[in-house]
Short mmCIF file of C-alpha atoms in Angstrom, two decimals:
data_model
loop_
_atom_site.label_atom_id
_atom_site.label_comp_id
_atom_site.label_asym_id
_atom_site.label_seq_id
_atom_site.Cartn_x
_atom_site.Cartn_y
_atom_site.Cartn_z
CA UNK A 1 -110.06 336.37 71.97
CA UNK A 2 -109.49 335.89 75.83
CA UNK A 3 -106.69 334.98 77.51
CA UNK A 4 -106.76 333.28 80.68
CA UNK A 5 -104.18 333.12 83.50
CA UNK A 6 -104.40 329.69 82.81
CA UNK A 7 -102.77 330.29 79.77
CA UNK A 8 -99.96 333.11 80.71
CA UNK A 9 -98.83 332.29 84.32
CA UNK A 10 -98.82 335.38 86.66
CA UNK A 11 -95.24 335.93 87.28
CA UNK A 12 -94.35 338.26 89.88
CA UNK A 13 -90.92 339.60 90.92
CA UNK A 14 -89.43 339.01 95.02
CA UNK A 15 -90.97 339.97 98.54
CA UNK A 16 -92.25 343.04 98.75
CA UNK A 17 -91.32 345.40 101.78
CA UNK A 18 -95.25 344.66 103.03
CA UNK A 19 -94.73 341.04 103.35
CA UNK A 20 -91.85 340.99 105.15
CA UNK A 21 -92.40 339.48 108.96
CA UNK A 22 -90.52 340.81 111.82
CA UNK A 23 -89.00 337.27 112.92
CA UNK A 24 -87.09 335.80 109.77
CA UNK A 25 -84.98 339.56 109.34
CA UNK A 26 -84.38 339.87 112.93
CA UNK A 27 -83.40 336.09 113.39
CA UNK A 28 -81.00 336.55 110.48
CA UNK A 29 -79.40 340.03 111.62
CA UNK A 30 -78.55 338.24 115.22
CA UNK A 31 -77.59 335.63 113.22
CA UNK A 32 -74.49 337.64 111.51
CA UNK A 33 -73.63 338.59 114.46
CA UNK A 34 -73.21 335.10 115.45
CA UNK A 35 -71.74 333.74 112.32
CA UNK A 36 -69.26 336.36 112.54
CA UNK A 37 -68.02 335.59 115.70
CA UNK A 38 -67.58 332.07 114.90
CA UNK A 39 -65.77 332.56 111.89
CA UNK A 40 -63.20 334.65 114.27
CA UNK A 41 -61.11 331.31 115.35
CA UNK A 42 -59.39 330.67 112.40
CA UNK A 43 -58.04 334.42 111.23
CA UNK A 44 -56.02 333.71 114.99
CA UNK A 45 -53.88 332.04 112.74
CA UNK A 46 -50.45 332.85 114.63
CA UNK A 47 -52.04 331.42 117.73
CA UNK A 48 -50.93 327.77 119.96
CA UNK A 49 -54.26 325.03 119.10
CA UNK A 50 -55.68 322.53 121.70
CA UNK A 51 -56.49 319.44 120.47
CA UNK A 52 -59.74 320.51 118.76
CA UNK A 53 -57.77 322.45 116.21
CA UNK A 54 -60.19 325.03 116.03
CA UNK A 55 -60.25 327.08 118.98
CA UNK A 56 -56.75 328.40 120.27
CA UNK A 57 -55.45 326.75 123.50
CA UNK A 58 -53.66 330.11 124.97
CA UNK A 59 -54.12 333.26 125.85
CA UNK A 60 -55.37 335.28 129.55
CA UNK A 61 -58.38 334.22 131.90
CA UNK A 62 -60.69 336.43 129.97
CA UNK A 63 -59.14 334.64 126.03
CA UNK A 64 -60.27 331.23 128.28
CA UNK A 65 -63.69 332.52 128.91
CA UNK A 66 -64.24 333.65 125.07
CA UNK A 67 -62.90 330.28 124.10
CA UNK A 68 -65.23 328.44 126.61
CA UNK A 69 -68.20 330.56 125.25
CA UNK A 70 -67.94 330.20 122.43
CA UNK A 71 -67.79 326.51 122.12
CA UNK A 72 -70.65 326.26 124.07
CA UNK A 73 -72.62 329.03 122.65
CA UNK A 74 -71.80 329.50 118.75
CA UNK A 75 -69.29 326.93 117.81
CA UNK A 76 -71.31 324.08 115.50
CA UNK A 77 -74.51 325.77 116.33
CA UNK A 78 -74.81 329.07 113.81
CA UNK A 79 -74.96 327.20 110.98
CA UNK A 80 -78.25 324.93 112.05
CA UNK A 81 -79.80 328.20 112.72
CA UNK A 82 -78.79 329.17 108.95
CA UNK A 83 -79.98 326.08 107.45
CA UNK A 84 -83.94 326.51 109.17
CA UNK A 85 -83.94 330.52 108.16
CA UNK A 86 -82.93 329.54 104.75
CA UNK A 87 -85.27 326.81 104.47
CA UNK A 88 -87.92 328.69 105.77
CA UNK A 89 -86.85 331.78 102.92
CA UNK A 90 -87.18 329.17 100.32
CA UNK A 91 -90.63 327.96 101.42
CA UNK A 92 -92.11 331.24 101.80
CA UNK A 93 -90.57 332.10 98.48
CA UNK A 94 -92.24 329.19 97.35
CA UNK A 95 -95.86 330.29 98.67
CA UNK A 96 -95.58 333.67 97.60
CA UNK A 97 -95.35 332.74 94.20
CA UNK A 98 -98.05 330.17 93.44
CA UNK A 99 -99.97 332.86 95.90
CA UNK A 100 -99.66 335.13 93.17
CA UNK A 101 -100.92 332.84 90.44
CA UNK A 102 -97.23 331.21 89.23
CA UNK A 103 -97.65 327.78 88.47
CA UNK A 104 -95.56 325.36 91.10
CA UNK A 105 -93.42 324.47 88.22
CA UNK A 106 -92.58 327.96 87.11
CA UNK A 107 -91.93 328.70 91.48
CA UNK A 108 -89.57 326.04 91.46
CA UNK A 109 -87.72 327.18 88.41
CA UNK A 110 -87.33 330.33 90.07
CA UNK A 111 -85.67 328.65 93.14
CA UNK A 112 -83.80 326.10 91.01
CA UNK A 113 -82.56 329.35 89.53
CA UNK A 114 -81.25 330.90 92.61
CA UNK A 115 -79.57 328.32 94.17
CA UNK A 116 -77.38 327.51 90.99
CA UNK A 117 -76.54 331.16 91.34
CA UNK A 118 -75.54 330.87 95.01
CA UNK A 119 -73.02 328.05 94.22
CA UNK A 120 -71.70 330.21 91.99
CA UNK A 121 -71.43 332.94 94.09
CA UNK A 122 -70.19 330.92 97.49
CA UNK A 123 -67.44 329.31 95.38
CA UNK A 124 -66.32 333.02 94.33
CA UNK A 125 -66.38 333.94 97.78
CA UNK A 126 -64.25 331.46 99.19
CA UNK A 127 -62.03 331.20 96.38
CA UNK A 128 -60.90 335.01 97.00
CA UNK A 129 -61.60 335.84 100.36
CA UNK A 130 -63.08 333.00 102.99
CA UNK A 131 -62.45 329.09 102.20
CA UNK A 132 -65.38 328.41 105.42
CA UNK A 133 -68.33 329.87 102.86
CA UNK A 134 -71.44 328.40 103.85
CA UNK A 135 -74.01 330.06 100.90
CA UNK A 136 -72.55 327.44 98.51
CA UNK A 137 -72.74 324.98 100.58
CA UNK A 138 -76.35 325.67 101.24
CA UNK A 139 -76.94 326.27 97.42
CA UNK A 140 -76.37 322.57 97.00
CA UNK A 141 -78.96 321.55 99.96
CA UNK A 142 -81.58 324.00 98.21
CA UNK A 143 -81.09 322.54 94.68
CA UNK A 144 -81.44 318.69 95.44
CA UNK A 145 -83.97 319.42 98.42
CA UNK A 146 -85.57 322.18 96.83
CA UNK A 147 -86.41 319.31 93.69
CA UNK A 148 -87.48 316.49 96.05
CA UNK A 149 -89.74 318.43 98.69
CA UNK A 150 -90.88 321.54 97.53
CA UNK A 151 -94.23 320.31 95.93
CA UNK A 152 -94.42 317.51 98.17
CA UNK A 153 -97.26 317.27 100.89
CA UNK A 154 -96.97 317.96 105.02
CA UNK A 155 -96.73 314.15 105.04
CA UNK A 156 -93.87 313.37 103.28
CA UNK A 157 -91.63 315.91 105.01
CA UNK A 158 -92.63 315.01 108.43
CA UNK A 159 -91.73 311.26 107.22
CA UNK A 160 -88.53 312.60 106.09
CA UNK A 161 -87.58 314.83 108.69
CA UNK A 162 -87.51 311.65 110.80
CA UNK A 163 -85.60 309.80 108.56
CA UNK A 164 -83.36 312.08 108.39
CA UNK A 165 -82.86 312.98 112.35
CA UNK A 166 -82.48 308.83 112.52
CA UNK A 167 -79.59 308.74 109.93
CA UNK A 168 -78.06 312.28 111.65
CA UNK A 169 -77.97 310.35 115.20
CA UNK A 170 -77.11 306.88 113.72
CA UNK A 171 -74.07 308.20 111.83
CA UNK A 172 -72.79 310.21 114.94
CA UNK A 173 -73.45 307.09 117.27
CA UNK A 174 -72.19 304.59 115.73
CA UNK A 175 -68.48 305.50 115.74
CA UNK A 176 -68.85 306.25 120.02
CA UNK A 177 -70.51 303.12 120.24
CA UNK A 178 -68.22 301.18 118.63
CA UNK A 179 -65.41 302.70 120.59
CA UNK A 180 -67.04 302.39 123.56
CA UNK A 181 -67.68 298.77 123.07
CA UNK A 182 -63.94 298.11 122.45
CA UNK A 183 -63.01 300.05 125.66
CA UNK A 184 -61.53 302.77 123.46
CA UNK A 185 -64.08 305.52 123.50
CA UNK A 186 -60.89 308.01 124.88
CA UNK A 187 -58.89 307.14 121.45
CA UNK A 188 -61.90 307.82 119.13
CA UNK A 189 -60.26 310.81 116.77
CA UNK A 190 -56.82 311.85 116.25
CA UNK A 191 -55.34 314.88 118.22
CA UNK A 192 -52.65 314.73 115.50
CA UNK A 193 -54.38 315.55 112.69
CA UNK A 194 -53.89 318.60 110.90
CA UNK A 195 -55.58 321.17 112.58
CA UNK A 196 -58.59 322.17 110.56
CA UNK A 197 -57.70 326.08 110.81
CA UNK A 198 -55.26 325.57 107.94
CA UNK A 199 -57.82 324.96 105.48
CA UNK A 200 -58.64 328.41 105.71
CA UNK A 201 -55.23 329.60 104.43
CA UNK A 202 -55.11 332.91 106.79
CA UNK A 203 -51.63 331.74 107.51
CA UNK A 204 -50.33 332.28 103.99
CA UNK A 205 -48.28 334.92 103.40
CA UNK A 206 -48.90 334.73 99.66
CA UNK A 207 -52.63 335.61 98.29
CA UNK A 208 -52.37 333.22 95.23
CA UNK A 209 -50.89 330.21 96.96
CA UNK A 210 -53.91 330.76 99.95
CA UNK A 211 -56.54 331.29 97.09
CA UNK A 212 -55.75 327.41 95.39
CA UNK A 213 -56.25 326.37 99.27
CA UNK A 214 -59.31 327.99 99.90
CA UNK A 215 -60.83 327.28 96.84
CA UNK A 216 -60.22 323.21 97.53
CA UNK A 217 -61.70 323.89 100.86
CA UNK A 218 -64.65 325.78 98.95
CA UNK A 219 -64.79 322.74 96.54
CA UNK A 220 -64.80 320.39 99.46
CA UNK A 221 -67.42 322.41 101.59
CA UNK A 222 -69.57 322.91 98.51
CA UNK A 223 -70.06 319.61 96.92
CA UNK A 224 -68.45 316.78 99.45
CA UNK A 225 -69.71 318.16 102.82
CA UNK A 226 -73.46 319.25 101.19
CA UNK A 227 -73.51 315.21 99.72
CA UNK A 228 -72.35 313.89 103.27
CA UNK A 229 -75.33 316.13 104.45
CA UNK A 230 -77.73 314.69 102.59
CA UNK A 231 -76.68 311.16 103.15
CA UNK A 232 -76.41 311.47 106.70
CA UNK A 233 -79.53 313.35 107.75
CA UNK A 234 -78.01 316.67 107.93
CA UNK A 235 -80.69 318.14 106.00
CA UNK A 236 -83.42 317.73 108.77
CA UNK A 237 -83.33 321.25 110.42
CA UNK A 238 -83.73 322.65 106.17
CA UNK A 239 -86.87 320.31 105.96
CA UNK A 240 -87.65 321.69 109.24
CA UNK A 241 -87.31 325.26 107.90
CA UNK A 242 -90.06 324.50 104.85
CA UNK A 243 -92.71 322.70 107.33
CA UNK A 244 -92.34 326.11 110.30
CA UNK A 245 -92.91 328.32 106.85
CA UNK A 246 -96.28 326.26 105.65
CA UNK A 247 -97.17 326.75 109.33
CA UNK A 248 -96.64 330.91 109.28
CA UNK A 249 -94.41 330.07 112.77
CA UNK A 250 -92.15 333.06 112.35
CA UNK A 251 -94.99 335.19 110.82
CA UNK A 252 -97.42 334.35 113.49
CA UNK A 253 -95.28 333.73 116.46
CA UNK A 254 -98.51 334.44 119.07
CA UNK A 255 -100.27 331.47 117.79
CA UNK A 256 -97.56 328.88 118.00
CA UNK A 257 -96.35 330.21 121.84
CA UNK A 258 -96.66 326.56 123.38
CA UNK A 259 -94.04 325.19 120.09
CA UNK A 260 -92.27 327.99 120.76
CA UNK A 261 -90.88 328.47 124.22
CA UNK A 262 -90.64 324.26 124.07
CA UNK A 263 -88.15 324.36 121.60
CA UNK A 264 -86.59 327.73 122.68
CA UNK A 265 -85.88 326.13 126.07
CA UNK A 266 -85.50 322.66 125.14
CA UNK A 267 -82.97 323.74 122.43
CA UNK A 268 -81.18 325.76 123.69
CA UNK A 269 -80.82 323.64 126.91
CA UNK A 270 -79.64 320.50 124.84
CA UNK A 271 -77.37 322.46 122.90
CA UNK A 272 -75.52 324.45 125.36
CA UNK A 273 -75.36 321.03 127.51
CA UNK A 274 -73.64 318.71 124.34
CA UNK A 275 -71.60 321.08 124.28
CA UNK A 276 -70.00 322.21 128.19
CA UNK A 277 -68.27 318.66 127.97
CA UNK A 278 -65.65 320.23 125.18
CA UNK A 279 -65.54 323.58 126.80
CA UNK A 280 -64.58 322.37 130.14
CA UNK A 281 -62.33 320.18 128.74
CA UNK A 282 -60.70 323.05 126.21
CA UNK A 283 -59.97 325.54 129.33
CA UNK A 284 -58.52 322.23 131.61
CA UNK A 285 -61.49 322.09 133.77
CA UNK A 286 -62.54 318.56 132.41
CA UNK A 287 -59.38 315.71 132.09
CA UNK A 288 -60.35 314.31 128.94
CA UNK A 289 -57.81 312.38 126.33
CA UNK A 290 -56.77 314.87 123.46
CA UNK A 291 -58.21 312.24 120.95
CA UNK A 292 -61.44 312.66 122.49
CA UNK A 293 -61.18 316.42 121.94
CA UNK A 294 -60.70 316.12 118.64
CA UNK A 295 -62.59 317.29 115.37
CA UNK A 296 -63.26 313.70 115.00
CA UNK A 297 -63.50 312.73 118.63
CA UNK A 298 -66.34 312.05 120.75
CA UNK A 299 -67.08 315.21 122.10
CA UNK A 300 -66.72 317.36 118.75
CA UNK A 301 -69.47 314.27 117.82
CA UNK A 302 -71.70 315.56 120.32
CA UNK A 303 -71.19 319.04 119.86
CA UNK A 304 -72.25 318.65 116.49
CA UNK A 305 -75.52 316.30 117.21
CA UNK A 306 -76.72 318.86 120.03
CA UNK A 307 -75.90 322.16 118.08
CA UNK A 308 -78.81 321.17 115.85
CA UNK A 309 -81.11 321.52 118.82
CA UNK A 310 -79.05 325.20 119.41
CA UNK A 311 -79.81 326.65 116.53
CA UNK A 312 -83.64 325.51 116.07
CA UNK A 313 -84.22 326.91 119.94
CA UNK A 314 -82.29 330.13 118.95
CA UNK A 315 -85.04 330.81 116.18
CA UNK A 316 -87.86 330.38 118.32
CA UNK A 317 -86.22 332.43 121.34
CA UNK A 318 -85.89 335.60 118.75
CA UNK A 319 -89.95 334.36 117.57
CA UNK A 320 -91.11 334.70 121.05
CA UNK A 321 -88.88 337.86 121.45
CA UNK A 322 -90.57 339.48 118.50
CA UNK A 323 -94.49 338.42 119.77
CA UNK A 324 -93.28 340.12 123.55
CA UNK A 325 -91.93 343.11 121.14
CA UNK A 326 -94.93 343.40 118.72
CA UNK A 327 -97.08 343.17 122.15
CA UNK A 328 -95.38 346.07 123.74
CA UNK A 329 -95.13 348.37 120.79
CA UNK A 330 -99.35 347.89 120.46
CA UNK A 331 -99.68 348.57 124.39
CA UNK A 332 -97.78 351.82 123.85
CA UNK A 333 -99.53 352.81 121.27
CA UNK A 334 -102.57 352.33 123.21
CA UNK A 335 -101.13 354.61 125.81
CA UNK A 336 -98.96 352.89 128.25
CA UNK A 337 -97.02 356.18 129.07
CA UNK A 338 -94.08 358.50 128.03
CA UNK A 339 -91.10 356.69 129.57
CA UNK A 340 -92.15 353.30 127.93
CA UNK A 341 -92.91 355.16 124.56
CA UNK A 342 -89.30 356.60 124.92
CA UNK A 343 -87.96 352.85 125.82
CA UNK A 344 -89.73 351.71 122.85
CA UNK A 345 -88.90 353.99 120.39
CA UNK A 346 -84.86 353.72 121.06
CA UNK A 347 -85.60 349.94 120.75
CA UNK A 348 -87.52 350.12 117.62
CA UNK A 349 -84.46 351.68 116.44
CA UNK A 350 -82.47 348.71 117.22
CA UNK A 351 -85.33 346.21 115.99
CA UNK A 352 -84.72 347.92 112.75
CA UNK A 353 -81.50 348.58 112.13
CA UNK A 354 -80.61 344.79 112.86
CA UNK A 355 -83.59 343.42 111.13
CA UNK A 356 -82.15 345.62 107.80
CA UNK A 357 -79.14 343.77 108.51
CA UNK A 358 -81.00 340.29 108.05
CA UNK A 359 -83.29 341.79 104.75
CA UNK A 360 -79.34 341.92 103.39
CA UNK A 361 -78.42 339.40 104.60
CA UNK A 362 -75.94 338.17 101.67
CA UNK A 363 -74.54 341.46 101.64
CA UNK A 364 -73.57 341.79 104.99
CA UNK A 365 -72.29 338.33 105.09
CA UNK A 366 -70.09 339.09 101.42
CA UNK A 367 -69.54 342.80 103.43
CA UNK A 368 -67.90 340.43 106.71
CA UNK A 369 -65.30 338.60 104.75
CA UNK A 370 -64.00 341.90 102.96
CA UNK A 371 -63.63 343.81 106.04
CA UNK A 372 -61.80 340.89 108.07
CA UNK A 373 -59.42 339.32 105.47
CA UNK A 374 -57.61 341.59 103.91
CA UNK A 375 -56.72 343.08 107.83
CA UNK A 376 -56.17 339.89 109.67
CA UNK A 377 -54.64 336.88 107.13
CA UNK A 378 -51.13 336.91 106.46
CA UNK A 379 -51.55 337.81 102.63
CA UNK A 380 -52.78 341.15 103.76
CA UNK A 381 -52.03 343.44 106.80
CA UNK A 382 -51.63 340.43 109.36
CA UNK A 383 -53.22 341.93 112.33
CA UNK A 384 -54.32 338.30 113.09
CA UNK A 385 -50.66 337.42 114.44
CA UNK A 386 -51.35 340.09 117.22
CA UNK A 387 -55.06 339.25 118.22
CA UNK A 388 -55.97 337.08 120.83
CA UNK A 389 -59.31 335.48 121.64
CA UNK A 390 -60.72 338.64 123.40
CA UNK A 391 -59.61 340.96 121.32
CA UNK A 392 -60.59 339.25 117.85
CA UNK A 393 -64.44 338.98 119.65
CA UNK A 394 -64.32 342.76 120.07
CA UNK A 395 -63.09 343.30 116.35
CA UNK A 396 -65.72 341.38 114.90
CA UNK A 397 -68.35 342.99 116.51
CA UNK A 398 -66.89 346.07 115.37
CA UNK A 399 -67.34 344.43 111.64
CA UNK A 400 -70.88 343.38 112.78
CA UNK A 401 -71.81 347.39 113.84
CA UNK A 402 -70.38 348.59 110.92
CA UNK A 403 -72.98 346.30 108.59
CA UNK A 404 -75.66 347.24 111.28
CA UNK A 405 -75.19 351.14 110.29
CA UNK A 406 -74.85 350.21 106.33
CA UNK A 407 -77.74 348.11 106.29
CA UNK A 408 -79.79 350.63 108.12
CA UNK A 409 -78.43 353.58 106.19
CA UNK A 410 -79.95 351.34 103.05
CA UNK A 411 -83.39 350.86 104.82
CA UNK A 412 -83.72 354.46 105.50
CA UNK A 413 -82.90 354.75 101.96
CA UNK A 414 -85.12 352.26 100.50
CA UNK A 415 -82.53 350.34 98.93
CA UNK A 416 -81.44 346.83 98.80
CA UNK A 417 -78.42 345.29 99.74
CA UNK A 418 -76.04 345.68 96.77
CA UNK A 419 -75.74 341.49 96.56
CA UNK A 420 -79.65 340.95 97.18
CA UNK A 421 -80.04 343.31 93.78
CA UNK A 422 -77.55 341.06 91.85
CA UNK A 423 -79.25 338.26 93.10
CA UNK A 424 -83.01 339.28 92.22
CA UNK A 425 -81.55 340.56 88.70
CA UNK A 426 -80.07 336.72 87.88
CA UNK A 427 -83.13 334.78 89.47
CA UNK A 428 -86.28 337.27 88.01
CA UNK A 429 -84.70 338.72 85.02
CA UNK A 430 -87.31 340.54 83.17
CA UNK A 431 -90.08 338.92 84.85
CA UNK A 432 -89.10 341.43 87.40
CA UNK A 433 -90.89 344.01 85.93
CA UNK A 434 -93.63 342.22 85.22
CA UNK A 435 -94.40 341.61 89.02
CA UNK A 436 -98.11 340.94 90.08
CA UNK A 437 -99.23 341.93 86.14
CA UNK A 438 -102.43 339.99 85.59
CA UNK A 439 -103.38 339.03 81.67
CA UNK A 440 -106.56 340.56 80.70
CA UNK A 441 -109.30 340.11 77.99
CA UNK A 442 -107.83 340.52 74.87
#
């Protein structure tokens, strides 16, 4: 009797170290950076707020000019740049599978599989260590978008993509509109609420009573925020992430230049731009009404519009970054001389050891949280009291280095990142070992 492939699926295990592309790690690694730099605000947890609630409103020239940064630079615009990389993982996770002879319906179990874990594993996270945990968060959007778009055509997620950039402007429009039509646009928000720091519980001096706060912040930023997503078009730049992995964008960066430096400089220009109202405003340069400042007022509202165009023209300025890089490295080879093969080969070094940090990417992010809040919240050593803006930036680049030399200790190893392991475990199980195993005549 034979057996076809028809009738036993080809399963296969996850990406092998071949069919990795530069872009997607690299993109990721500067992303940690980035993420972990944003997520320095709120361990400042001793610190005077402006009206925003989120940055701190004191502190030297050079705290204003980290502050101002910041909120320009990484501040609502890390996190579209997350969403499109993990979109993009998901697709090619996708393609690699029914590439290998897995039915679409077995692929999407797979993925259905892994984001159920990641909720599981995000609500952990911030339950014991960091209430702002964005993997379950984004284990929601993969679930429901993972079951509505996955197996449908280019057609249908270009039609939804602008559907869902209408609803994202509509819903932060509306509210400025309004306002403005009443004459009240300066008294849209409330520079009285609680400041939104506090959800993060680094000001607790006791680890159980800051655990119950982050975990109904995790609850919150799991379910409530992901469903507000969803309904409001904030799941256009994940969309976005599946369509740029159909198209190879990342993998193939020389062929989709033009798309590229148009939405590297387009992006980046509209996001730094939404955003230079609220940083002149935060460091007094700009006399704006505290309501307006906000996290409900009308410039946090156009922050948070713009930073989607941030983070999509940060992926395709690392894209680009990688063809000039890939470019070079093949003229050296070719003989371009000693100095430039020196040049390159400290810089491959870099390349690498930050693009291990984005193949582990989970780890590092899991490895972030451990190193930064047991020293800097209140329920641990408290060195958070004593930071300031400045200071805080330099410490968590410090955490970022030390992932940098742990991931690439593990990549000169050969080894995964200890999370990526557990993960691959709970979505493959024994299929693991089955990878790429073909059924033959029997």
């Amino acid at each position: 009797m034979t057996t076809t492939s028809e009738e036993t699926p080809v399963r296969r295990g996850g990406v092998r170290a071949e069919e990795r592309a530069l872009a997607p790690d690299l993109a990721r690694g500067i992303m940690l950076l980035l993420i972990v730099l944003s997520n320095t605000a709120f361990h400042l947890w001793a610190a005077r707020r402006g009206p925003s609630g989120w940055q701190p409103a004191d502190g030297s020239w050079l705290d204003h000019a980290v502050q101002f940064t910041m909120i320009i630079v990484l501040d609502l615009r890390v996190y579209p740049l997350f969403a499109f990389l993990f979109g993009y993982g998901m697709m090619q996770l996708f393609l690699r599978q029914t590439a290998a002879g897995n039915s679409e319906r077995g692929a999407a179990r797979i993925l259905r599989r892994r984001s159920l874990w990641l909720i599981v594993i995000g609500l952990l996270h911030s339950t014991l260590l960091m209430a702002g945990d964005i993997v379950g968060y984004y284990g929601v959007l993969s679930l429901v978008l993972g079951l509505v778009f996955l197996r449908r055509g280019e057609r249908a997620l270009k039609r939804w993509i602008c559907v869902g950039a209408v609803l994202m402007v509509f819903f932060a429009a509306q509210p400025v509109v309004s306002a403005l039509l009443r004459g009240e646009l300066g008294t849209l928000g409330d520079a009285g609420a609680e400041p939104g720091f506090l959800a993060y519980a680094a000001q607790e001096g006791n680890w159980l009573t800051a655990a119950h706060t982050r975990l109904e912040t995790g609850l919150f930023v799991t379910f409530l925020a992901s469903a507000l997503a969803l309904v409001g078009g904030g799941y256009v730049v994940f969309l976005l992430g599946f369509w740029a992995a159909r198209r190879r964008v990342l993998e193939e960066p020389g062929r989709h230049r033009t798309l590229l430096r148009r939405t590297a400089v387009i992006g980046i220009a509209v996001g730094w731009l939404g955003a230079l109202p609220a940083a002149l405003a935060h460091v007094g340069a700009l006399n704006v009404p505290a309501d307006a400042q906000s996290e409900e007022g009308a410039l946090t509202l156009l922050r948070d519009v713009t930073g989607n165009a941030a983070g999509l023209g940060y992926v395709a300025a690392v894209a680009l970054f990688v063809h000039w890089w890939s470019s070079r490295r093949a003229r050296v080879g070719a003989g371009a001389g000693a100095d430039a093969g020196v040049e390159v080969g400290v810089g491959a070094t870099v390349v690498t050891a930050v693009s291990a940090v984005g193949k582990r990417s989970l780890s590092c992010y899991l490895a972030h949280s451990l190193l930064f809040a047991p020293v800097l919240a209140a329920w641990g050593l408290g060195l958070g009291e004593h930071l300031s803006s400045w200071t805080m930036a330099l410490f968590a680049v410090g955490v970022w280095l030390i992932t940098v030399a742990g991931a690439y200790a593990l990549e000169r190893a050969g080894r995964r990142g200890p999370a990526e392991a557990v993960l691959r475990r709970l979505m493959y199980g024994a299929a693991q070992g089955k990878a790429g195993r073909v059924a033959k005549a029997g």
